[in-house]
mmCIF file of C-alpha atoms and ligand atoms in Angstrom:
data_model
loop_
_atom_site.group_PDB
_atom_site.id
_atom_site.type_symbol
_atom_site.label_atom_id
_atom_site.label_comp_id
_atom_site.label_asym_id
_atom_site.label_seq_id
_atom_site.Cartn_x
_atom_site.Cartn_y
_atom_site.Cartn_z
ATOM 1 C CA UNK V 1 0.000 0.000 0.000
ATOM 2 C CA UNK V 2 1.183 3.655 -0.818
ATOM 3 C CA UNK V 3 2.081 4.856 2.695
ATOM 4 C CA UNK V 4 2.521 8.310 1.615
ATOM 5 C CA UNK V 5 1.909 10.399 -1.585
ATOM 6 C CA UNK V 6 4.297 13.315 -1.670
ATOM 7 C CA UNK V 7 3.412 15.722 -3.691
ATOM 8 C CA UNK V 8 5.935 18.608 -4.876
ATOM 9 C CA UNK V 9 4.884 21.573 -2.820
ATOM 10 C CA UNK V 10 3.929 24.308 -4.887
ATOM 11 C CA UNK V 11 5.809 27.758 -4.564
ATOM 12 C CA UNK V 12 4.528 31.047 -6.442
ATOM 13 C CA UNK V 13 7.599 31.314 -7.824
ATOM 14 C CA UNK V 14 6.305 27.776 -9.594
ATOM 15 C CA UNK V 15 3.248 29.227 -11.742
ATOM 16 C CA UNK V 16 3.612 29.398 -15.342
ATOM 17 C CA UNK V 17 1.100 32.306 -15.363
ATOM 18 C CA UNK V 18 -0.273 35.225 -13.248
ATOM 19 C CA UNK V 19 -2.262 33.121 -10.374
ATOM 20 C CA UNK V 20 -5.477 35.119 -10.986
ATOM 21 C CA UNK V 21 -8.843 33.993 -11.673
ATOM 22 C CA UNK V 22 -12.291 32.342 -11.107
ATOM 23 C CA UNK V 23 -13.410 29.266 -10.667
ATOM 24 C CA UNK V 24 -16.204 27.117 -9.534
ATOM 25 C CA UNK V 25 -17.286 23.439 -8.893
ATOM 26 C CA UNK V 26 -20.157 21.257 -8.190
ATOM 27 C CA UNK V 27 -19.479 18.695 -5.326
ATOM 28 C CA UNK V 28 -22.519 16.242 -3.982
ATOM 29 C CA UNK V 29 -22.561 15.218 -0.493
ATOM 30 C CA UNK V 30 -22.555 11.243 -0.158
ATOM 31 C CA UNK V 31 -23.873 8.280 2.137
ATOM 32 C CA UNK V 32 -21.791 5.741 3.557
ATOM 33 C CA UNK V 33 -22.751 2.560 3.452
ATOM 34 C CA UNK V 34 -19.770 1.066 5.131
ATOM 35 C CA UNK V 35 -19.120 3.779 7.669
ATOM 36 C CA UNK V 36 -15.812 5.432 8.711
ATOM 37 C CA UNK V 37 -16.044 5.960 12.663
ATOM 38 C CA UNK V 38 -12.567 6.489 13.822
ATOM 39 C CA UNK V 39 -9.261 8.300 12.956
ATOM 40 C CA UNK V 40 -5.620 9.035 13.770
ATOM 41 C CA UNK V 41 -2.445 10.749 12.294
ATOM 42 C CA UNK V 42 -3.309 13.007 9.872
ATOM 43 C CA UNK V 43 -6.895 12.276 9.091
ATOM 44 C CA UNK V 44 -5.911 8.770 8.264
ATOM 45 C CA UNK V 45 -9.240 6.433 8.726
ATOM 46 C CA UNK V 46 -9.502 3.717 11.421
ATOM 47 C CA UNK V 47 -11.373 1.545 9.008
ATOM 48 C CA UNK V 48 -11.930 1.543 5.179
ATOM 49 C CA UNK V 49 -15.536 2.968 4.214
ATOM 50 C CA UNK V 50 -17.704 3.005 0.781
ATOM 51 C CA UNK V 51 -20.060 5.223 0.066
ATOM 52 C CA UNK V 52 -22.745 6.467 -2.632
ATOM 53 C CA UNK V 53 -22.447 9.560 -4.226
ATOM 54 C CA UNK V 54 -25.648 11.604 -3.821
ATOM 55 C CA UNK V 55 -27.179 13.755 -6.807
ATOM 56 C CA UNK V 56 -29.328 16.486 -5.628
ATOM 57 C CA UNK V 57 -27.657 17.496 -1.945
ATOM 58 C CA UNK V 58 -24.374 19.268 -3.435
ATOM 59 C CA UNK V 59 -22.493 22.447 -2.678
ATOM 60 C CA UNK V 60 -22.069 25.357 -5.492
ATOM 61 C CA UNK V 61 -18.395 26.917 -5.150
ATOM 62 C CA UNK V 62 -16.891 29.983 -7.115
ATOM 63 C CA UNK V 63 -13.825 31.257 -5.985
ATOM 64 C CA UNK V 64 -11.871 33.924 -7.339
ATOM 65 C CA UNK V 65 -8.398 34.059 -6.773
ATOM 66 C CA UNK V 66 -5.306 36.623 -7.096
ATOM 67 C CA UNK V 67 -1.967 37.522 -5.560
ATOM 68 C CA UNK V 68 -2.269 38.926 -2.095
ATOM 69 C CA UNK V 69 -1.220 37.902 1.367
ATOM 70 C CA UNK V 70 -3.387 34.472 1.725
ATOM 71 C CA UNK V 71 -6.826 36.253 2.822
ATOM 72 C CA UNK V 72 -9.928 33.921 2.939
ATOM 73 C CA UNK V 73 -13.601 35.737 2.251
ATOM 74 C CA UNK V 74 -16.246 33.453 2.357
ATOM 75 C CA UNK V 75 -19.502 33.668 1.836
ATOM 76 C CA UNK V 76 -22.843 31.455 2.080
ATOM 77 C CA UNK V 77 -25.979 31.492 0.629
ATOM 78 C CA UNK V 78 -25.079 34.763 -0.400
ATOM 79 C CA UNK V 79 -24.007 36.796 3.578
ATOM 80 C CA UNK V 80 -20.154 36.895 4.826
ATOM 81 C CA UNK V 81 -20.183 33.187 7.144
ATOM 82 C CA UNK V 82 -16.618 33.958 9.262
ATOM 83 C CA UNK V 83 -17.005 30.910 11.149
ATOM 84 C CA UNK V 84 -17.371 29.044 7.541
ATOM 85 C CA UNK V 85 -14.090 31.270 6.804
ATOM 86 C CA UNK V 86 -12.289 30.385 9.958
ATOM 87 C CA UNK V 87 -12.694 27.082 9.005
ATOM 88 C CA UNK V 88 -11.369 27.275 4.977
ATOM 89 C CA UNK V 89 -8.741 29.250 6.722
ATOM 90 C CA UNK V 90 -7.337 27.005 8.913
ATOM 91 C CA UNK V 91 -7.650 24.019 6.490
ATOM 92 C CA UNK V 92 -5.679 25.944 4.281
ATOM 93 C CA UNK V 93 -3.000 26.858 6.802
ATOM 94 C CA UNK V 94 -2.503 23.293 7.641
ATOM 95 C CA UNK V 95 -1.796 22.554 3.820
ATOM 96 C CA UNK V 96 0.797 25.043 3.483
ATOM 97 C CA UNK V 97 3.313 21.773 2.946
ATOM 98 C CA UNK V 98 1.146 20.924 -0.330
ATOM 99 C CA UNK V 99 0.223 24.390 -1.539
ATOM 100 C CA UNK V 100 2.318 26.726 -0.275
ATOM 101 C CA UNK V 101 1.807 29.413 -2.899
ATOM 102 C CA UNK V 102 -1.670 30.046 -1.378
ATOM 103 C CA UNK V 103 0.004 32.033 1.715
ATOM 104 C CA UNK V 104 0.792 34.209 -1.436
ATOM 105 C CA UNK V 105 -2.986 33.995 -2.324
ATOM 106 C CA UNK V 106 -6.238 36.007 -1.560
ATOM 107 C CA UNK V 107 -9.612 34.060 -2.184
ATOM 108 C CA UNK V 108 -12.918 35.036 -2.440
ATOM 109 C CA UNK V 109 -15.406 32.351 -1.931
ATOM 110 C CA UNK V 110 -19.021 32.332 -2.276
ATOM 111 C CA UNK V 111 -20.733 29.106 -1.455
ATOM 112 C CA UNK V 112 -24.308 27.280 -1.601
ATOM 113 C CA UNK V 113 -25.700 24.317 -0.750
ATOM 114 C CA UNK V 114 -29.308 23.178 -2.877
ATOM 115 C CA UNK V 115 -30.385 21.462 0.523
ATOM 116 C CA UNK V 116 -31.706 23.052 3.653
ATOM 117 C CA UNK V 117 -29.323 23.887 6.560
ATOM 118 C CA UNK V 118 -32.086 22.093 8.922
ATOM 119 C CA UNK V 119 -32.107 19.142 6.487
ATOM 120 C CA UNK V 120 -29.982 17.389 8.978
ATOM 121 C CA UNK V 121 -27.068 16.415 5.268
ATOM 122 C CA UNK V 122 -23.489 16.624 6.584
ATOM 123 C CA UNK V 123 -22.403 19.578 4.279
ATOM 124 C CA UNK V 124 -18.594 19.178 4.998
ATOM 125 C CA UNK V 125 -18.112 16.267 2.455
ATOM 126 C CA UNK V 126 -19.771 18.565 -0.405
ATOM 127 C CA UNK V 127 -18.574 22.395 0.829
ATOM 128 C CA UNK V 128 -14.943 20.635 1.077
ATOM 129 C CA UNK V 129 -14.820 18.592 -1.759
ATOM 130 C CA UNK V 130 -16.132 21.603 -3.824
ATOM 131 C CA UNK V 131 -13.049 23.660 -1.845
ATOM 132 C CA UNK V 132 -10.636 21.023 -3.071
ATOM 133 C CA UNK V 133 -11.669 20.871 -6.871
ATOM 134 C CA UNK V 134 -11.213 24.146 -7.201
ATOM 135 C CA UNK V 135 -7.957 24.293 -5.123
ATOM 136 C CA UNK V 136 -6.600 21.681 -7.647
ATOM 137 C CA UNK V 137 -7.975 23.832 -11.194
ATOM 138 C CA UNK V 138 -6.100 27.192 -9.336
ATOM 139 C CA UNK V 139 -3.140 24.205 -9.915
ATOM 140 C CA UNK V 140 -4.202 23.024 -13.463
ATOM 141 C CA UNK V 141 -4.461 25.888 -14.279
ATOM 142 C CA UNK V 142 -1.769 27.830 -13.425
ATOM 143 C CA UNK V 143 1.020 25.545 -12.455
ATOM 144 C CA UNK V 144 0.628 23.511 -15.743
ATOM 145 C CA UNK V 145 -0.025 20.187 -13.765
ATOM 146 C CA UNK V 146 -2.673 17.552 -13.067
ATOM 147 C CA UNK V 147 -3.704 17.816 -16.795
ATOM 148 C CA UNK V 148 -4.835 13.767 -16.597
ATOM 149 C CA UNK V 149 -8.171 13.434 -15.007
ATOM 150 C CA UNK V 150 -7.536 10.451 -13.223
ATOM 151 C CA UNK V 151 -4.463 12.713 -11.361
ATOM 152 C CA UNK V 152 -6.471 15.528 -10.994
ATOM 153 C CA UNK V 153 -9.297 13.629 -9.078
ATOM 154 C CA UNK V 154 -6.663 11.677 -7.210
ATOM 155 C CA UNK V 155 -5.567 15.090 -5.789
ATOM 156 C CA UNK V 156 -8.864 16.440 -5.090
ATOM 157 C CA UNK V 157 -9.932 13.198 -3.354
ATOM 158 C CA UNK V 158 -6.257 13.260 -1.344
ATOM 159 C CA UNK V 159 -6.787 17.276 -0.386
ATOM 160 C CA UNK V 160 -10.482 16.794 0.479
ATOM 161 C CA UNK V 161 -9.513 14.125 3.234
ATOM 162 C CA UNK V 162 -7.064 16.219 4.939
ATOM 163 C CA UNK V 163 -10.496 18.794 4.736
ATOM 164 C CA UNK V 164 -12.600 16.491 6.266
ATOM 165 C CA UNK V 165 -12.500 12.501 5.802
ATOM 166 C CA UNK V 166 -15.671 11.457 4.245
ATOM 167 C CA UNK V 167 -15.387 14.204 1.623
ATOM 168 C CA UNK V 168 -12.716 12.124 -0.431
ATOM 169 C CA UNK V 169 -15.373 9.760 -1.396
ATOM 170 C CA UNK V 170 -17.438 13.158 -3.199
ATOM 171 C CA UNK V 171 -15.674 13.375 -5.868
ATOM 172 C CA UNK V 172 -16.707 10.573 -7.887
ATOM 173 C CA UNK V 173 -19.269 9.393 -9.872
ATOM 174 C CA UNK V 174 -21.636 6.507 -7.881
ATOM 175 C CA UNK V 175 -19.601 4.777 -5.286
ATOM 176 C CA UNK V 176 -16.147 5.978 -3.740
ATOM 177 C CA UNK V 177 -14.298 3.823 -1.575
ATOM 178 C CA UNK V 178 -11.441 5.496 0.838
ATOM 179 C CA UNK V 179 -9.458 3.113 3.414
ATOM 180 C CA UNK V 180 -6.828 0.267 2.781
ATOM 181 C CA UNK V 181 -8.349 -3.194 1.998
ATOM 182 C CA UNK V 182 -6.211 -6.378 1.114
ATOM 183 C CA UNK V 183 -9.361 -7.372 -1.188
ATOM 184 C CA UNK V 184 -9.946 -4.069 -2.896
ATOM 185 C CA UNK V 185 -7.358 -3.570 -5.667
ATOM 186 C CA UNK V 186 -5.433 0.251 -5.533
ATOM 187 C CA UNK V 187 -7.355 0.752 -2.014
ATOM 188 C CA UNK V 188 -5.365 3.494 -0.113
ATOM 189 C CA UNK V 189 -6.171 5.536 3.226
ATOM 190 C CA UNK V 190 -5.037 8.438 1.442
ATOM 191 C CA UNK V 191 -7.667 9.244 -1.131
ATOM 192 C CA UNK V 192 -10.415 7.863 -2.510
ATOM 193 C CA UNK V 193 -10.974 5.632 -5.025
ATOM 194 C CA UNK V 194 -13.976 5.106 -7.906
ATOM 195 C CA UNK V 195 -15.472 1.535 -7.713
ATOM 196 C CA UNK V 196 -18.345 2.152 -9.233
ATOM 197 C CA UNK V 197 -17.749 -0.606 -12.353
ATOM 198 C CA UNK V 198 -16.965 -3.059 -9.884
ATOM 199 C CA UNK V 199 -20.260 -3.593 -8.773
ATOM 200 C CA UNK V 200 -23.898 -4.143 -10.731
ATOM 201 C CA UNK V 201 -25.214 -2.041 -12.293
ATOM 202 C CA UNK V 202 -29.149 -1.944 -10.254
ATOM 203 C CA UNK V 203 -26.776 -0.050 -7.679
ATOM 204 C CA UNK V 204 -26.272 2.926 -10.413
ATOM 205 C CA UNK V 205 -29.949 3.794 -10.376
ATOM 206 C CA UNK V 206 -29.853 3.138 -6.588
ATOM 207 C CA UNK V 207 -32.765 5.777 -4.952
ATOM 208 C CA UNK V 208 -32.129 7.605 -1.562
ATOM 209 C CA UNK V 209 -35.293 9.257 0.066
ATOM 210 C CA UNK V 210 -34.090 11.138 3.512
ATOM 211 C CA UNK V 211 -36.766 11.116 6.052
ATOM 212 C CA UNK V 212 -35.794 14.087 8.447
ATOM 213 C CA UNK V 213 -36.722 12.795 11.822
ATOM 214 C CA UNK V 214 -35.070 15.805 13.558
ATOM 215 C CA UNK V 215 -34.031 18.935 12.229
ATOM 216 C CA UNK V 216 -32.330 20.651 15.060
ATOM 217 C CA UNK V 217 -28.405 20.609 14.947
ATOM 218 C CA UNK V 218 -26.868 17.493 16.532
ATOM 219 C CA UNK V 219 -25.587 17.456 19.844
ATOM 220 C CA UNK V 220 -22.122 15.861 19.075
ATOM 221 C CA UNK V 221 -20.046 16.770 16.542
ATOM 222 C CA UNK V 222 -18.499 14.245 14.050
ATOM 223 C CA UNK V 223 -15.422 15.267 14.863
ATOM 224 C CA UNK V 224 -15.667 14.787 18.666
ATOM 225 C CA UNK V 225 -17.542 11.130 17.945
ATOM 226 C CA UNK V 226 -14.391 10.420 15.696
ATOM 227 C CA UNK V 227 -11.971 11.113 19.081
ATOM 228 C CA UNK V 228 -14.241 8.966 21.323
ATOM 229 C CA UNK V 229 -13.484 6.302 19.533
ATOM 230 C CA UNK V 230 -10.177 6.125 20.542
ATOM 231 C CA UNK V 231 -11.244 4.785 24.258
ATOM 232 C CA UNK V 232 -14.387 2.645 22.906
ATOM 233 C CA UNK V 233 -13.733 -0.551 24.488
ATOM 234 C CA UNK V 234 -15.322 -1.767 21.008
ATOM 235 C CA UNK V 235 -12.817 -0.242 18.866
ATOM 236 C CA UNK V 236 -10.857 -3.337 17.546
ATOM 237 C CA UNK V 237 -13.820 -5.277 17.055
ATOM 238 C CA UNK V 238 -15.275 -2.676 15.026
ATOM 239 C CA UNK V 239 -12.430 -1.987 13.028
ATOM 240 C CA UNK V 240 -12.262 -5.641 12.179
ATOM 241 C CA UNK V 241 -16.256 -5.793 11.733
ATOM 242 C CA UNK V 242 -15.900 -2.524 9.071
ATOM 243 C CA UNK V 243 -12.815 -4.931 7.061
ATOM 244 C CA UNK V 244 -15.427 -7.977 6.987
ATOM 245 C CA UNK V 245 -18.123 -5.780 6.169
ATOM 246 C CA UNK V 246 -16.591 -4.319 2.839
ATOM 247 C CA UNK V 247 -15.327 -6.987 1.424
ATOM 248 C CA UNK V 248 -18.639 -9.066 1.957
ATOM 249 C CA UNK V 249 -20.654 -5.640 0.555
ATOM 250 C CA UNK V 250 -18.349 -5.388 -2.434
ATOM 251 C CA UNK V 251 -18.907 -9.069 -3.219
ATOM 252 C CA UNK V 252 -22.660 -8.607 -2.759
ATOM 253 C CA UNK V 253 -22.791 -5.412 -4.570
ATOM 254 C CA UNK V 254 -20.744 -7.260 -7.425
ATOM 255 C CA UNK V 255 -23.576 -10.052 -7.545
ATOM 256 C CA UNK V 256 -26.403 -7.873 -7.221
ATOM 257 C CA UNK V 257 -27.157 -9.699 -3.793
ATOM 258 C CA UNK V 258 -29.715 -7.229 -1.986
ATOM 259 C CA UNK V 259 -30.589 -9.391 0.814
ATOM 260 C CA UNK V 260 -27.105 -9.413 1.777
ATOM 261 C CA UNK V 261 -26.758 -5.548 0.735
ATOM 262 C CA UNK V 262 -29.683 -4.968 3.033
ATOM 263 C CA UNK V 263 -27.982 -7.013 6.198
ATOM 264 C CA UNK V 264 -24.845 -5.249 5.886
ATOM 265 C CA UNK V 265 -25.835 -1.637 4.805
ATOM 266 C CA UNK V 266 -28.391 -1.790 8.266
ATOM 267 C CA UNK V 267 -25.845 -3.681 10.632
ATOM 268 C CA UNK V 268 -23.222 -0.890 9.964
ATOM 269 C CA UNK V 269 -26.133 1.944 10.285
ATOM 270 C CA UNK V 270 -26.875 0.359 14.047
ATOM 271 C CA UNK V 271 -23.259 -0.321 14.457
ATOM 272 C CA UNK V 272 -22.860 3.448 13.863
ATOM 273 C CA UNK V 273 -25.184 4.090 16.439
ATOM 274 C CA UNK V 274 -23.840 1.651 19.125
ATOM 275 C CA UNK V 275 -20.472 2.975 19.033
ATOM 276 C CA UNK V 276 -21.890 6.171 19.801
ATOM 277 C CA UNK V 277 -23.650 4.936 23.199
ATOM 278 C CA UNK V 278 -20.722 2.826 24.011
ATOM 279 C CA UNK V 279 -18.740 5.881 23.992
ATOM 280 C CA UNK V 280 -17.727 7.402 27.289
ATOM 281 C CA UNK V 281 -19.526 9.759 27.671
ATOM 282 C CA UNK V 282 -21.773 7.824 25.977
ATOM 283 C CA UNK V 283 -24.450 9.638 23.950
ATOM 284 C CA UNK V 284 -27.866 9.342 21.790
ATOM 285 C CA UNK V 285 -28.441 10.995 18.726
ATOM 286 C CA UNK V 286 -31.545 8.863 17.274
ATOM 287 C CA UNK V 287 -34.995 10.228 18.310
ATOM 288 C CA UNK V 288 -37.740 7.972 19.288
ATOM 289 C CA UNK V 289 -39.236 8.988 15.343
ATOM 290 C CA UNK V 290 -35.781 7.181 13.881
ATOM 291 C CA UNK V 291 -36.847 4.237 15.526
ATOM 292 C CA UNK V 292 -40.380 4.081 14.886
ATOM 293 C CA UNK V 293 -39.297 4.297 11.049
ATOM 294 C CA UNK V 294 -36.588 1.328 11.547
ATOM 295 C CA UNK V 295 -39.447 -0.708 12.475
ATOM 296 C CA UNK V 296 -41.767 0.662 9.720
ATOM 297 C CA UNK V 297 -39.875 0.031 7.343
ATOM 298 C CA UNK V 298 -38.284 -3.773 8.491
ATOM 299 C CA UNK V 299 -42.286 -4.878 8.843
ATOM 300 C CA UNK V 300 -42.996 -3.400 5.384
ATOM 301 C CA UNK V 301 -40.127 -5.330 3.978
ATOM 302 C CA UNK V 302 -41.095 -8.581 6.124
ATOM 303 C CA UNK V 303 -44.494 -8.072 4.567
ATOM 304 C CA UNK V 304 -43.811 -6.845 1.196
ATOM 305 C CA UNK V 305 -40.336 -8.477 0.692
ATOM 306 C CA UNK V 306 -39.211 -5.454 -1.357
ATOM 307 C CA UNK V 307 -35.642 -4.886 -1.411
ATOM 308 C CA UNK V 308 -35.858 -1.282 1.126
ATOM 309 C CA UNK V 309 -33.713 -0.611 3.850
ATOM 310 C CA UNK V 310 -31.991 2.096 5.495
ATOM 311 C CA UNK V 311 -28.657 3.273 6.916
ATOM 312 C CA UNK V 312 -27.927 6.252 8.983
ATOM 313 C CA UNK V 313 -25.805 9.194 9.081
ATOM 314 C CA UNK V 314 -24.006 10.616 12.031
ATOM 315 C CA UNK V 315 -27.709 11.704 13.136
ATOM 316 C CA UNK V 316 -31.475 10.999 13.468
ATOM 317 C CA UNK V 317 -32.835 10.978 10.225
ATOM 318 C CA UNK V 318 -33.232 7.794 7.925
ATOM 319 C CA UNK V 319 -31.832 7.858 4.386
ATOM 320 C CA UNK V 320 -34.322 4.861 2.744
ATOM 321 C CA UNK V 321 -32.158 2.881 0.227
ATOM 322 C CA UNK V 322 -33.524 0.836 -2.429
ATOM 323 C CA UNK V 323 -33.774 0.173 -5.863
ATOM 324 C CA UNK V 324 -35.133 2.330 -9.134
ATOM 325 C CA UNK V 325 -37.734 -0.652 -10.049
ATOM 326 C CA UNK V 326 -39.357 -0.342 -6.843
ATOM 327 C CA UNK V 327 -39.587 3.884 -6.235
ATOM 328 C CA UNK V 328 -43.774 3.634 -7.270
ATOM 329 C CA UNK V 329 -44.116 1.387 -4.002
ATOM 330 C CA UNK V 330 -41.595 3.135 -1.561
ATOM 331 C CA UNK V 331 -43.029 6.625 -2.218
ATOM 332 C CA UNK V 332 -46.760 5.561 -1.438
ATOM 333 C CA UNK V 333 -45.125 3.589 1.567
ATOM 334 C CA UNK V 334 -43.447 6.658 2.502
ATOM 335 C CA UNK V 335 -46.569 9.118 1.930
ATOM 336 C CA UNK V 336 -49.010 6.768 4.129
ATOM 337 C CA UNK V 337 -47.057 5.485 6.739
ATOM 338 C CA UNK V 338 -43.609 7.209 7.207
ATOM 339 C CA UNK V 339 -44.179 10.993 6.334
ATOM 340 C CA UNK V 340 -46.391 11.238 9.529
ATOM 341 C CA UNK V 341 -43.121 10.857 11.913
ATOM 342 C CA UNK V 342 -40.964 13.431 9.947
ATOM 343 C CA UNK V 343 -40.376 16.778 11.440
ATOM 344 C CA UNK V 344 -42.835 18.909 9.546
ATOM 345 C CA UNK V 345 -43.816 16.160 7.336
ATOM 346 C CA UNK V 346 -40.062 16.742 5.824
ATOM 347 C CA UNK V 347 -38.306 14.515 3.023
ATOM 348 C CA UNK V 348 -35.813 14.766 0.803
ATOM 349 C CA UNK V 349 -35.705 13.003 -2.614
ATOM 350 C CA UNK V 350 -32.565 11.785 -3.992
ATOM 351 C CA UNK V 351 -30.747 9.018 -5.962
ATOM 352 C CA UNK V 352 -26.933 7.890 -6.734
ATOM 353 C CA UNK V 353 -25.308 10.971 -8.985
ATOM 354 C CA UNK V 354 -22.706 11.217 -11.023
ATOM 355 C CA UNK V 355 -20.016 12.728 -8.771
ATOM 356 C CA UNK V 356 -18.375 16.798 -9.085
ATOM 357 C CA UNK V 357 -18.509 18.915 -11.856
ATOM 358 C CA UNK V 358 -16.899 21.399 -13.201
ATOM 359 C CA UNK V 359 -19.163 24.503 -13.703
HETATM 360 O O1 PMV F 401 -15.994 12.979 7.445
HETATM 361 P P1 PMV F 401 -16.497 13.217 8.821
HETATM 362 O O2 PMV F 401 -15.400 13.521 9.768
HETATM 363 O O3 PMV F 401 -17.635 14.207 8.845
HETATM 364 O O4 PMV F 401 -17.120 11.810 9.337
HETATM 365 C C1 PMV F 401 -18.200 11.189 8.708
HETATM 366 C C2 PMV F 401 -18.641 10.024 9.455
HETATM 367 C C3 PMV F 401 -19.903 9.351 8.956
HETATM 368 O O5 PMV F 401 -20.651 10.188 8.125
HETATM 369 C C4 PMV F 401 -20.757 8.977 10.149
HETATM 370 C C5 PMV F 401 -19.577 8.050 8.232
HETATM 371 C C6 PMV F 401 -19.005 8.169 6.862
HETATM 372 O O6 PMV F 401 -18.231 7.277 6.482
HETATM 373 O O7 PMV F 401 -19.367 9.101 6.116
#
């Protein structure tokens, strides 16, 4: 396995043209389906993960860039956001090993999501992999590198885990994979990779419907759930549990197996969970509406024996999971029985996409 990628840092004094310009990007959140729960070094993942890229939850960036003295400006949705810009800031200090022509850099961001701040959607892994594509086009562009695609989205994954973890996954199309695996061939814990032809293809058309069973902002941060993991007295088990996991989901996903889809994508959402109140201090962050949905929906597939299940974010709201050929069933499911315990009735529609884009 590639223990380390150096890349050349990148001086001023490197660019083959004035570093001025504007640029933007299209990055879509994702959903893990084997979760990453744990970390350590430099944002270096515990376990290997996969996830599916989402379509409609992504982040708008447009950045204009020009010589200055390495000033961030950020704004979202359209107002100045300085905690958003202490953030970028920061992320960009800590890079300065990678990219350090951008202490030589002033940037202007402005920044969007097309999903609802109370929509409960982690918006780090599409804000940072949107920050990251367009970090690496300032480099295409100017520094007359990463001209190959697959380099240029090998970068982009790589600088979007160092931004936040799950974000590496964003950039490509259908299903990203990040995290060493002795079964998964060019696996690496430093970026991402695109597996999406090494699976069937009823996963490409693969719908997502979030039911929002709480709006309000969670109680624990990712990033403090990620440190608690370092004294779960589960740890190694999980860790093993996420290995077994993927290379059982990969080998179900590359057979078109959903019953075996559907018993891994749920045990890792509940694992999720349980590592969270096995944490000390342990903590909750279903609501008692995420778990009157679990069981909805597990009696409606005892009953039905459609291929529906669910997994779980970092939070209390259900992201449904199931196949194109069934959406006419699931959505009158979802209108009769499950819209009731929503907050507000809320859900969001959405389906495997086709990863970032260039605007
Ligand atoms: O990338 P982070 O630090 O926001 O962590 C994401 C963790 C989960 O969303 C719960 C799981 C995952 O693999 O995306």
């Amino acid at each position: 396995m590639e223990k380390k990628l150096e890349y050349k840092a990148l001086e001023l004094a490197d660019a083959k043209s004035a570093v001025a310009g504007e640029i933007s990007w299209q990055s879509p959140s994702n959903i893990a389906l084997v979760k990453y729960w744990g970390k350590y070094g430099r944002q270096l993942p515990s376990n290997p993960s996969v996830s599916f890229t989402l379509k409609n939850a992504h982040t708008k960036m447009r950045m204009k860039y020009k010589e200055g003295s390495g000033q961030v400006i950020l704004f979202f949705e359209g107002e100045r956001n300085t905690s958003f810009e202490a953030r970028i800031a920061k992320f960009i200090d800590s890079i300065k090993d990678v990219y350090p022509f951008l202490q030589a850099i002033d940037l202007e961001i402005h920044s969007s999501n097309s999903f609802p701040h109370s929509a409960g959607i982690a918006s780090s892994a599409s804000a940072m992999s949107a920050l990251c594509l367009c970090l690496c086009s300032i480099e295409r562009n100017h520094f007359a590198s990463l001209t190959e695609q697959a380099d240029f989205l090998k970068k982009s994954s790589y600088l979007s885990r160092l931004a936040s973890g799950s974000a590496c996954r964003s950039v490509y199309p259908k299903l990203g994979q990040w995290g060493y695996h002795e079964a998964i061939v060019s696996s690496t814990d430093l970026y991402a990779i695109d597996v999406s032809e090494r699976v069937d293809r009823i996963f490409h058309s693969f719908k997502n419907s979030i039911l929002i069973a709480s709006a309000k902002e969670k109680s624990v941060s990712s990033s403090a759930g990620h440190q608690l993991m370092e004294n779960n007295p589960f740890a190694e088990v999980r860790f093993k549990q996420a290995n077994k996991n993927l290379a059982d989901l990969m080998q179900a996903m590359k057979t078109g197996d959903l019953n075996e889809f559907i018993r891994i994508v749920e045990e890792e959402a509940l694992t999720l969970h349980a590592l969270m109140m096995t944490s000390n201090p342990s903590y909750i962050l279903m609501k008692a509406n995420s778990l009157v949905l679990i069981e909805k929906v597990r009696a409606f597939r005892g009953q039905t024996k459609l291929p529906l299940c669910f997994t779980l974010d970092a939070g209390p709201n259900l992201h449904l999971l199931y196949p194109a050929s069934i959406q006419e069933e699931v959505q009158v499911f979802i209108q009769s029985e499950l819209k009731q315990h929503c907050e507000n009735g809320m859900i969001i529609e959405d389906e495997v996409g086709e990863g970032a884009s260039l605007l």
